[in-house]
Amino acid sequence: MAEARLGVAFQFQVTEEGIIVNYDRNALKFVGRAVMKSAKRRVKGAKKAILKRSFPATPATWILLVAALSAARYSENETTLGVLGKVERGLPWGHNLDPKTVIAVAVLVCATLLWMVIGHIQQFTLRKLLSYRAFLYEPRGKLSLKTKIWLAFVKVLGGKNPTLYSYEKSLPFLPVPDLDATTKRYLESVRPILSEERFKKMEKLAEEFKNGLGKKLQRYLVWKSWWSTNYISDWWQQFVYLRSREPLMINSNYYGFDPKQCPSRIQSARAANVIHSLFLYRKQIRKEKLQPQFSMGIIPLCSEQFRKTFNTTRIPLKEQDHLHHHGSSTHVVIYHRGRFFYLQAFHRGLLLKPADLEKQILHILQDESKPVSGEELLPALTTAERNLWADTRSTYFSAGVNKQSLDCIEQAAFFLNLEDLELDYREEECEDTDSFGRYLLHGNGHSCWFDKSFSAYIFKNGRFGMTAEHSWADAPIMSHLGEYIALDEFFLLGYKEDGHCKGEPEFNLRPPSRLQWDIPEKCVGIIETCQEKAEDLIKDLDLHILVHNAFGKGAIKKMKLSPDGFIQMGLQLAYFKDQEHFSLTYESSMTRLFREGRTETVRPCTMDSCAFVRAMLNPSSTKSEKKELMLKAVETHVTGFKKAMSGEGVDRHLFGLYVVSKYLEQDSPFLIEALKEPWKLSTSQTATQQLTKTNYDKMPGLRTAGGGFGPVADDGYGVSYIISGEEVIYFHVTCKVSSQRTDCKRFSERIKESLKEMKALFDD
């Protein structure tokens, strides 16, 4: 409320005795502090922009250049080839300045320009170095001499003390794969799932495509890659997410659990610490102090997705939604018992301490006011089909108090629900754990604002969880946030012995205010209809969380196998047992080795995986044959995963070609057939231990059950898994209740059984 304080900082009256000026000293201090803070922020912003533009060239390099040019200027020999002299003579108003000042300015100008040139050369060199991908295909711990030399150059040229976005200009652009290679890999991936007749048809279509229209589409895609930082990411966000008209709930969003150990069972205390920690995390992002992530500890990953973690909302519009990122916000919107509250997290420009936040949250929990008509179910609008929500928003929420309150939600740093339910989970399979996962994915249809970049839940027993909108970033970004919050809670903020926040409240603040609504009866009817449809979607979701603690990553590593490859082959075996046929399988892989990289698809169902599955189910196959086929299948999968990471995937390339064909209004039978095949088994591994301080073996209380997502196909499964330490793997399995062919608990049993059989191949 800075503008209100500014308004009363000065007061003056005109009297017979003259003008009397009154001023509030505290208000003036507040305004002065705000001005200074703004000025510092601008200076720091300019400094960061300059340093980032020239990174990996460092300020130390600039100082060295200044010293070298100064020495050269005052030396007897003309070592600058007259350049400094020309700059001195060309300086405007130089004749009015002292000669020493002119020399100093010329040295600074030349040193700065040279420093920036060196920075750009280093960026270009580093970008070329980071285009090297052979290291991905080498055995771990057995790097070739060429790769070791390459790593040494990357380390030397990589710069020191990088900020979050330092490597933006040094990362290579995602390459457009070769058209022949993509069509070949596509045909190899569908060979095991297509009939002989269909496969021959696809072979013919692929041949016609790559020798005809495909060449033209490929040319346009390559041209796009020349002028865009990433040839596919913008289209992926636009067409896959923002143009989708389906409800976000279950179809698009995903969820995440908090750590196994709940640090406090007091709802208000847990909420206060979580809010405080989230704003600290936002500060780390905004000031770019968050440590960038690296592969192998040296190779930088793109950090672009972190930008929209906070203050971001997906705005429903006709045909295509808009992802709105509000520059800065200092408040959170809290939903409790059907009411919306505005919680200001800052006071006098400073983030409130947890004790003050807990006191504010207690005001909300103790508030006995009732929701107005339509308010309690209002979030159900965000679960609706997007065009319906867009129409409703423009009709009933574009003016007056409704617009003001909606703006408050959409501009909030994030959305938080103080839930009246008590939900929990344990390191074992049980209905409680399943219920926790279900509620985080869909709630009761009106328990969170699905348009927000993420919404947090704090349950009555202190449990914490999140659900995230998918268009702005992928799951590793949210799991990174979750790890940060957990470390903060356990090691920085902590709790008193009685479970309340540490410290005592410092300020006597006004309680959080209610958001005001004036919702017409007709709009209330629309909201109630949205709630009914949301409940129908919820009833059709089946979710089970398998806690696989018979063995984990430790045992798999002893087999000298990739844990991900082992698990994926287990899923293939389990799926065939469950469905008695093979299906197109999706596994997400990141492409953050490239600038603005997001995901690529790995296709785990291969000819080798199918041969392995058939051998496992063939009584006449020997143990050694099964083992050999499994090793080959895992190796093939790992190679496919590495190709996806290195920009040689199939699906994003085909998708890009399809978008170009639509722009040119030239349909391709091959692309239409290739992209319409459903993903009956959609899988993803949750990233874990992304922060260097996170160590599940030393801190088992920080282990998390990960998170999950809804099924992609109506008659398919969605499977998210997390390797939580050395001994436990969590599988989040989802499917549709309405499908007669799928069942989550049955499939989970198949997974458990398959992994056990695979491990037995290595038992002596």
Short mmCIF file of N, CA, C and O in Angstrom, two decimals, residues 82-181:
data_model
loop_
_atom_site.label_atom_id
_atom_site.label_comp_id
_atom_site.label_asym_id
_atom_site.label_seq_id
_atom_site.Cartn_x
_atom_site.Cartn_y
_atom_site.Cartn_z
N GLY A 82 47.97 3.15 -32.42
CA GLY A 82 47.33 4.45 -32.59
C GLY A 82 45.84 4.47 -32.32
O GLY A 82 45.19 5.51 -32.48
N VAL A 83 45.28 3.32 -31.91
CA VAL A 83 43.83 3.26 -31.68
C VAL A 83 43.43 4.16 -30.53
O VAL A 83 42.46 4.93 -30.63
N LEU A 84 44.16 4.09 -29.43
CA LEU A 84 43.82 4.94 -28.27
C LEU A 84 43.90 6.42 -28.63
O LEU A 84 43.06 7.21 -28.21
N GLY A 85 44.91 6.77 -29.40
CA GLY A 85 45.04 8.17 -29.81
C GLY A 85 43.84 8.64 -30.61
O GLY A 85 43.35 9.75 -30.42
N LYS A 86 43.36 7.79 -31.53
CA LYS A 86 42.19 8.15 -32.33
C LYS A 86 40.95 8.30 -31.46
O LYS A 86 40.13 9.19 -31.68
N VAL A 87 40.80 7.40 -30.48
CA VAL A 87 39.65 7.49 -29.58
C VAL A 87 39.72 8.78 -28.78
O VAL A 87 38.70 9.47 -28.60
N GLU A 88 40.91 9.13 -28.31
CA GLU A 88 41.07 10.36 -27.52
C GLU A 88 40.67 11.59 -28.35
O GLU A 88 39.97 12.47 -27.88
N ARG A 89 41.12 11.60 -29.61
CA ARG A 89 40.81 12.75 -30.46
C ARG A 89 39.33 12.76 -30.86
O ARG A 89 38.78 13.82 -31.14
N GLY A 90 38.70 11.60 -30.89
CA GLY A 90 37.31 11.53 -31.33
C GLY A 90 36.29 11.69 -30.22
O GLY A 90 35.08 11.71 -30.49
N LEU A 91 36.76 11.82 -28.98
CA LEU A 91 35.81 11.96 -27.87
C LEU A 91 35.10 13.31 -27.95
O LEU A 91 35.74 14.36 -28.08
N PRO A 92 33.76 13.34 -27.89
CA PRO A 92 33.05 14.61 -27.90
C PRO A 92 33.39 15.42 -26.65
O PRO A 92 33.51 14.85 -25.57
N TRP A 93 33.52 16.68 -26.81
CA TRP A 93 33.87 17.60 -25.72
C TRP A 93 35.22 17.26 -25.07
O TRP A 93 35.52 17.70 -23.98
N GLY A 94 36.03 16.46 -25.79
CA GLY A 94 37.34 16.09 -25.23
C GLY A 94 38.24 17.30 -25.05
O GLY A 94 39.06 17.33 -24.13
N HIS A 95 38.09 18.29 -25.93
CA HIS A 95 38.95 19.47 -25.83
C HIS A 95 38.67 20.30 -24.59
O HIS A 95 39.47 21.13 -24.18
N ASN A 96 37.50 20.10 -23.97
CA ASN A 96 37.16 20.84 -22.75
C ASN A 96 37.63 20.12 -21.49
O ASN A 96 37.46 20.65 -20.38
N LEU A 97 38.17 18.91 -21.63
CA LEU A 97 38.56 18.12 -20.46
C LEU A 97 40.07 18.13 -20.28
O LEU A 97 40.84 18.41 -21.20
N ASP A 98 40.44 17.80 -19.07
CA ASP A 98 41.85 17.67 -18.74
C ASP A 98 42.44 16.51 -19.57
O ASP A 98 41.79 15.48 -19.74
N PRO A 99 43.66 16.62 -20.11
CA PRO A 99 44.26 15.55 -20.93
C PRO A 99 44.29 14.20 -20.24
O PRO A 99 44.07 13.16 -20.86
N LYS A 100 44.56 14.20 -18.93
CA LYS A 100 44.60 12.93 -18.19
C LYS A 100 43.21 12.29 -18.14
O LYS A 100 43.08 11.06 -18.22
N THR A 101 42.20 13.15 -18.01
CA THR A 101 40.83 12.63 -17.99
C THR A 101 40.46 12.04 -19.34
O THR A 101 39.82 10.98 -19.43
N VAL A 102 40.87 12.71 -20.41
CA VAL A 102 40.61 12.21 -21.77
C VAL A 102 41.26 10.84 -21.96
O VAL A 102 40.64 9.90 -22.50
N ILE A 103 42.51 10.71 -21.51
CA ILE A 103 43.22 9.42 -21.63
C ILE A 103 42.48 8.34 -20.84
O ILE A 103 42.28 7.22 -21.33
N ALA A 104 42.07 8.67 -19.61
CA ALA A 104 41.39 7.69 -18.76
C ALA A 104 40.08 7.23 -19.39
O ALA A 104 39.77 6.03 -19.41
N VAL A 105 39.32 8.19 -19.95
CA VAL A 105 38.05 7.85 -20.59
C VAL A 105 38.29 6.96 -21.81
O VAL A 105 37.59 5.96 -22.03
N ALA A 106 39.29 7.31 -22.60
CA ALA A 106 39.61 6.53 -23.80
C ALA A 106 40.00 5.10 -23.44
O ALA A 106 39.59 4.13 -24.09
N VAL A 107 40.81 4.98 -22.38
CA VAL A 107 41.23 3.65 -21.92
C VAL A 107 40.02 2.83 -21.48
O VAL A 107 39.88 1.65 -21.84
N LEU A 108 39.13 3.46 -20.71
CA LEU A 108 37.94 2.75 -20.22
C LEU A 108 37.03 2.33 -21.37
O LEU A 108 36.51 1.21 -21.38
N VAL A 109 36.84 3.22 -22.35
CA VAL A 109 35.98 2.90 -23.50
C VAL A 109 36.57 1.74 -24.29
O VAL A 109 35.88 0.76 -24.62
N CYS A 110 37.85 1.82 -24.60
CA CYS A 110 38.50 0.76 -25.39
C CYS A 110 38.52 -0.56 -24.63
O CYS A 110 38.28 -1.63 -25.22
N ALA A 111 38.81 -0.50 -23.33
CA ALA A 111 38.85 -1.73 -22.52
C ALA A 111 37.48 -2.39 -22.48
O ALA A 111 37.37 -3.62 -22.60
N THR A 112 36.45 -1.56 -22.34
CA THR A 112 35.09 -2.11 -22.27
C THR A 112 34.68 -2.76 -23.58
O THR A 112 34.13 -3.87 -23.61
N LEU A 113 34.95 -2.07 -24.69
CA LEU A 113 34.61 -2.63 -26.01
C LEU A 113 35.37 -3.92 -26.28
O LEU A 113 34.82 -4.91 -26.76
N LEU A 114 36.66 -3.90 -25.95
CA LEU A 114 37.49 -5.09 -26.15
C LEU A 114 37.02 -6.24 -25.27
O LEU A 114 36.98 -7.40 -25.69
N TRP A 115 36.64 -5.90 -24.05
CA TRP A 115 36.13 -6.90 -23.10
C TRP A 115 34.86 -7.56 -23.63
O TRP A 115 34.69 -8.78 -23.55
N MET A 116 33.98 -6.75 -24.21
CA MET A 116 32.73 -7.29 -24.75
C MET A 116 33.00 -8.16 -25.97
O MET A 116 32.37 -9.21 -26.16
N VAL A 117 33.97 -7.77 -26.80
CA VAL A 117 34.34 -8.58 -27.97
C VAL A 117 34.89 -9.93 -27.51
O VAL A 117 34.53 -10.98 -28.04
N ILE A 118 35.76 -9.89 -26.51
CA ILE A 118 36.33 -11.13 -25.96
C ILE A 118 35.22 -12.02 -25.42
O ILE A 118 35.22 -13.24 -25.62
N GLY A 119 34.23 -11.39 -24.72
CA GLY A 119 33.10 -12.14 -24.18
C GLY A 119 32.32 -12.84 -25.28
O GLY A 119 31.96 -14.02 -25.15
N HIS A 120 32.08 -12.13 -26.39
CA HIS A 120 31.33 -12.72 -27.50
C HIS A 120 32.13 -13.85 -28.17
O HIS A 120 31.55 -14.87 -28.58
N ILE A 121 33.44 -13.67 -28.25
CA ILE A 121 34.28 -14.73 -28.82
C ILE A 121 34.23 -15.97 -27.93
O ILE A 121 34.11 -17.11 -28.40
N GLN A 122 34.30 -15.74 -26.61
CA GLN A 122 34.22 -16.86 -25.67
C GLN A 122 32.86 -17.56 -25.75
O GLN A 122 32.78 -18.79 -25.70
N GLN A 123 31.79 -16.76 -25.88
CA GLN A 123 30.45 -17.34 -26.01
C GLN A 123 30.35 -18.19 -27.27
O GLN A 123 29.83 -19.31 -27.23
N PHE A 124 30.84 -17.67 -28.36
CA PHE A 124 30.80 -18.41 -29.62
C PHE A 124 31.60 -19.71 -29.52
O PHE A 124 31.14 -20.78 -29.94
N THR A 125 32.79 -19.61 -28.93
CA THR A 125 33.65 -20.79 -28.79
C THR A 125 32.99 -21.83 -27.88
O THR A 125 32.98 -23.02 -28.18
N LEU A 126 32.42 -21.35 -26.76
CA LEU A 126 31.76 -22.26 -25.82
C LEU A 126 30.54 -22.90 -26.47
O LEU A 126 30.27 -24.10 -26.27
N ARG A 127 29.80 -22.12 -27.27
CA ARG A 127 28.63 -22.67 -27.96
C ARG A 127 29.04 -23.79 -28.92
O ARG A 127 28.35 -24.81 -29.02
N LYS A 128 30.14 -23.59 -29.62
CA LYS A 128 30.63 -24.63 -30.53
C LYS A 128 31.10 -25.86 -29.74
O LYS A 128 30.86 -27.01 -30.15
N LEU A 129 31.76 -25.62 -28.63
CA LEU A 129 32.22 -26.74 -27.79
C LEU A 129 31.04 -27.54 -27.25
O LEU A 129 31.07 -28.78 -27.23
N LEU A 130 29.99 -26.83 -26.82
CA LEU A 130 28.84 -27.50 -26.22
C LEU A 130 27.98 -28.21 -27.24
O LEU A 130 27.03 -28.92 -26.88
N SER A 131 28.30 -28.03 -28.53
CA SER A 131 27.59 -28.79 -29.57
C SER A 131 28.09 -30.23 -29.67
O SER A 131 27.47 -31.06 -30.32
N TYR A 132 29.19 -30.50 -28.99
CA TYR A 132 29.78 -31.85 -28.98
C TYR A 132 28.88 -32.77 -28.16
O TYR A 132 28.53 -32.47 -27.03
N ARG A 133 28.47 -33.91 -28.72
CA ARG A 133 27.55 -34.81 -28.05
C ARG A 133 28.09 -36.22 -27.85
O ARG A 133 27.41 -37.07 -27.29
N ALA A 134 29.32 -36.48 -28.29
CA ALA A 134 29.87 -37.84 -28.21
C ALA A 134 29.96 -38.34 -26.76
O ALA A 134 29.88 -39.54 -26.50
N PHE A 135 30.10 -37.39 -25.81
CA PHE A 135 30.24 -37.80 -24.41
C PHE A 135 29.02 -38.56 -23.90
O PHE A 135 29.12 -39.39 -22.99
N LEU A 136 27.85 -38.29 -24.51
CA LEU A 136 26.63 -38.97 -24.08
C LEU A 136 26.68 -40.47 -24.34
O LEU A 136 26.03 -41.26 -23.65
N TYR A 137 27.43 -40.86 -25.36
CA TYR A 137 27.44 -42.26 -25.80
C TYR A 137 28.61 -43.06 -25.23
O TYR A 137 28.80 -44.21 -25.58
N GLU A 138 29.39 -42.43 -24.35
CA GLU A 138 30.53 -43.12 -23.77
C GLU A 138 30.16 -43.72 -22.41
O GLU A 138 29.33 -43.15 -21.68
N PRO A 139 30.74 -44.87 -22.06
CA PRO A 139 30.43 -45.50 -20.77
C PRO A 139 30.78 -44.58 -19.61
O PRO A 139 31.79 -43.88 -19.64
N ARG A 140 29.91 -44.58 -18.61
CA ARG A 140 30.15 -43.73 -17.45
C ARG A 140 31.45 -44.16 -16.76
O ARG A 140 31.66 -45.33 -16.48
N GLY A 141 32.30 -43.17 -16.49
CA GLY A 141 33.57 -43.46 -15.82
C GLY A 141 34.66 -43.93 -16.76
O GLY A 141 35.79 -44.18 -16.33
N LYS A 142 34.34 -44.06 -18.06
CA LYS A 142 35.33 -44.52 -19.04
C LYS A 142 35.35 -43.57 -20.23
O LYS A 142 35.09 -43.96 -21.37
N LEU A 143 35.63 -42.31 -19.96
CA LEU A 143 35.62 -41.31 -21.01
C LEU A 143 36.86 -41.42 -21.88
O LEU A 143 37.96 -41.72 -21.41
N SER A 144 36.67 -41.13 -23.16
CA SER A 144 37.79 -41.15 -24.09
C SER A 144 38.69 -39.94 -23.86
O SER A 144 38.31 -38.96 -23.22
N LEU A 145 39.90 -40.01 -24.38
CA LEU A 145 40.85 -38.90 -24.25
C LEU A 145 40.27 -37.64 -24.90
O LEU A 145 40.41 -36.53 -24.37
N LYS A 146 39.61 -37.81 -26.05
CA LYS A 146 39.01 -36.67 -26.76
C LYS A 146 37.98 -35.97 -25.88
O LYS A 146 37.97 -34.73 -25.79
N THR A 147 37.15 -36.76 -25.21
CA THR A 147 36.11 -36.18 -24.35
C THR A 147 36.73 -35.51 -23.12
O THR A 147 36.26 -34.46 -22.67
N LYS A 148 37.78 -36.11 -22.57
CA LYS A 148 38.45 -35.50 -21.41
C LYS A 148 39.05 -34.14 -21.77
O LYS A 148 38.96 -33.19 -20.99
N ILE A 149 39.67 -34.08 -22.96
CA ILE A 149 40.23 -32.80 -23.43
C ILE A 149 39.11 -31.80 -23.64
O ILE A 149 39.23 -30.62 -23.26
N TRP A 150 38.01 -32.27 -24.23
CA TRP A 150 36.84 -31.39 -24.46
C TRP A 150 36.31 -30.85 -23.14
O TRP A 150 36.03 -29.65 -23.02
N LEU A 151 36.17 -31.72 -22.14
CA LEU A 151 35.67 -31.29 -20.83
C LEU A 151 36.60 -30.24 -20.20
O LEU A 151 36.14 -29.30 -19.56
N ALA A 152 37.91 -30.43 -20.40
CA ALA A 152 38.88 -29.46 -19.86
C ALA A 152 38.68 -28.09 -20.50
O ALA A 152 38.70 -27.06 -19.80
N PHE A 153 38.47 -28.06 -21.82
CA PHE A 153 38.24 -26.78 -22.50
C PHE A 153 36.93 -26.14 -22.03
O PHE A 153 36.87 -24.92 -21.82
N VAL A 154 35.88 -26.96 -21.86
CA VAL A 154 34.60 -26.43 -21.39
C VAL A 154 34.76 -25.82 -20.00
O VAL A 154 34.22 -24.75 -19.71
N LYS A 155 35.51 -26.51 -19.15
CA LYS A 155 35.72 -26.01 -17.79
C LYS A 155 36.48 -24.69 -17.79
O LYS A 155 36.15 -23.76 -17.05
N VAL A 156 37.51 -24.61 -18.63
CA VAL A 156 38.32 -23.38 -18.69
C VAL A 156 37.51 -22.22 -19.25
O VAL A 156 37.56 -21.09 -18.73
N LEU A 157 36.76 -22.47 -20.33
CA LEU A 157 36.02 -21.39 -21.00
C LEU A 157 34.64 -21.15 -20.37
O LEU A 157 33.97 -20.19 -20.73
N GLY A 158 34.24 -22.02 -19.45
CA GLY A 158 32.89 -21.91 -18.87
C GLY A 158 32.70 -20.76 -17.93
O GLY A 158 31.56 -20.46 -17.55
N GLY A 159 33.77 -20.10 -17.53
CA GLY A 159 33.64 -18.95 -16.65
C GLY A 159 33.49 -19.33 -15.20
O GLY A 159 33.27 -20.50 -14.85
N LYS A 160 33.56 -18.34 -14.33
CA LYS A 160 33.45 -18.56 -12.88
C LYS A 160 32.26 -17.79 -12.32
O LYS A 160 31.86 -16.76 -12.84
N ASN A 161 31.71 -18.35 -11.25
CA ASN A 161 30.58 -17.73 -10.53
C ASN A 161 29.43 -17.34 -11.47
O ASN A 161 28.98 -16.18 -11.49
N PRO A 162 28.92 -18.29 -12.25
CA PRO A 162 27.81 -17.96 -13.16
C PRO A 162 26.52 -17.69 -12.39
O PRO A 162 26.28 -18.27 -11.33
N THR A 163 25.69 -16.82 -12.92
CA THR A 163 24.36 -16.61 -12.38
C THR A 163 23.38 -17.53 -13.11
O THR A 163 23.78 -18.28 -14.00
N LEU A 164 22.11 -17.47 -12.74
CA LEU A 164 21.13 -18.43 -13.24
C LEU A 164 21.06 -18.44 -14.77
O LEU A 164 20.95 -19.50 -15.39
N TYR A 165 21.12 -17.25 -15.40
CA TYR A 165 20.95 -17.17 -16.85
C TYR A 165 22.25 -16.84 -17.59
O TYR A 165 22.23 -16.41 -18.74
N SER A 166 23.39 -17.04 -16.93
CA SER A 166 24.67 -16.65 -17.53
C SER A 166 24.96 -17.36 -18.85
O SER A 166 25.61 -16.81 -19.74
N TYR A 167 24.50 -18.61 -18.98
CA TYR A 167 24.88 -19.41 -20.14
C TYR A 167 23.90 -19.32 -21.30
O TYR A 167 24.04 -20.06 -22.29
N GLU A 168 22.91 -18.43 -21.19
CA GLU A 168 21.90 -18.32 -22.25
C GLU A 168 22.53 -18.19 -23.65
O GLU A 168 22.15 -18.90 -24.58
N LYS A 169 23.47 -17.27 -23.78
CA LYS A 169 24.04 -17.00 -25.10
C LYS A 169 25.16 -17.97 -25.48
O LYS A 169 25.66 -17.93 -26.60
N SER A 170 25.53 -18.84 -24.55
CA SER A 170 26.59 -19.80 -24.82
C SER A 170 26.07 -21.18 -25.16
O SER A 170 26.85 -22.05 -25.56
N LEU A 171 24.77 -21.40 -24.98
CA LEU A 171 24.20 -22.72 -25.28
C LEU A 171 23.93 -22.86 -26.77
O LEU A 171 23.48 -21.90 -27.41
N PRO A 172 24.16 -24.03 -27.34
CA PRO A 172 23.88 -24.22 -28.76
C PRO A 172 22.38 -24.26 -29.03
O PRO A 172 21.59 -24.53 -28.13
N PHE A 173 21.99 -23.96 -30.26
CA PHE A 173 20.59 -24.05 -30.66
C PHE A 173 20.25 -25.51 -30.94
O PHE A 173 21.09 -26.29 -31.37
N LEU A 174 19.00 -25.88 -30.69
CA LEU A 174 18.55 -27.23 -30.97
C LEU A 174 18.62 -27.49 -32.48
O LEU A 174 18.00 -26.77 -33.26
N PRO A 175 19.37 -28.51 -32.91
CA PRO A 175 19.50 -28.75 -34.36
C PRO A 175 18.26 -29.43 -34.93
O PRO A 175 17.58 -30.19 -34.24
N VAL A 176 17.98 -29.15 -36.18
CA VAL A 176 16.90 -29.86 -36.89
C VAL A 176 17.47 -31.19 -37.37
O VAL A 176 18.44 -31.20 -38.12
N PRO A 177 16.90 -32.32 -36.93
CA PRO A 177 17.46 -33.62 -37.34
C PRO A 177 17.36 -33.84 -38.84
O PRO A 177 16.56 -33.21 -39.53
N ASP A 178 18.16 -34.76 -39.33
CA ASP A 178 18.13 -35.14 -40.74
C ASP A 178 16.80 -35.83 -41.05
O ASP A 178 16.32 -36.67 -40.28
N LEU A 179 16.18 -35.47 -42.17
CA LEU A 179 14.87 -36.00 -42.53
C LEU A 179 14.90 -37.51 -42.74
O LEU A 179 14.02 -38.24 -42.26
N ASP A 180 15.90 -38.00 -43.45
CA ASP A 180 16.01 -39.45 -43.68
C ASP A 180 16.17 -40.21 -42.37
O ASP A 180 15.56 -41.27 -42.17
N ALA A 181 17.00 -39.66 -41.47
CA ALA A 181 17.25 -40.33 -40.18
C ALA A 181 15.97 -40.38 -39.34
O ALA A 181 15.69 -41.39 -38.69
#
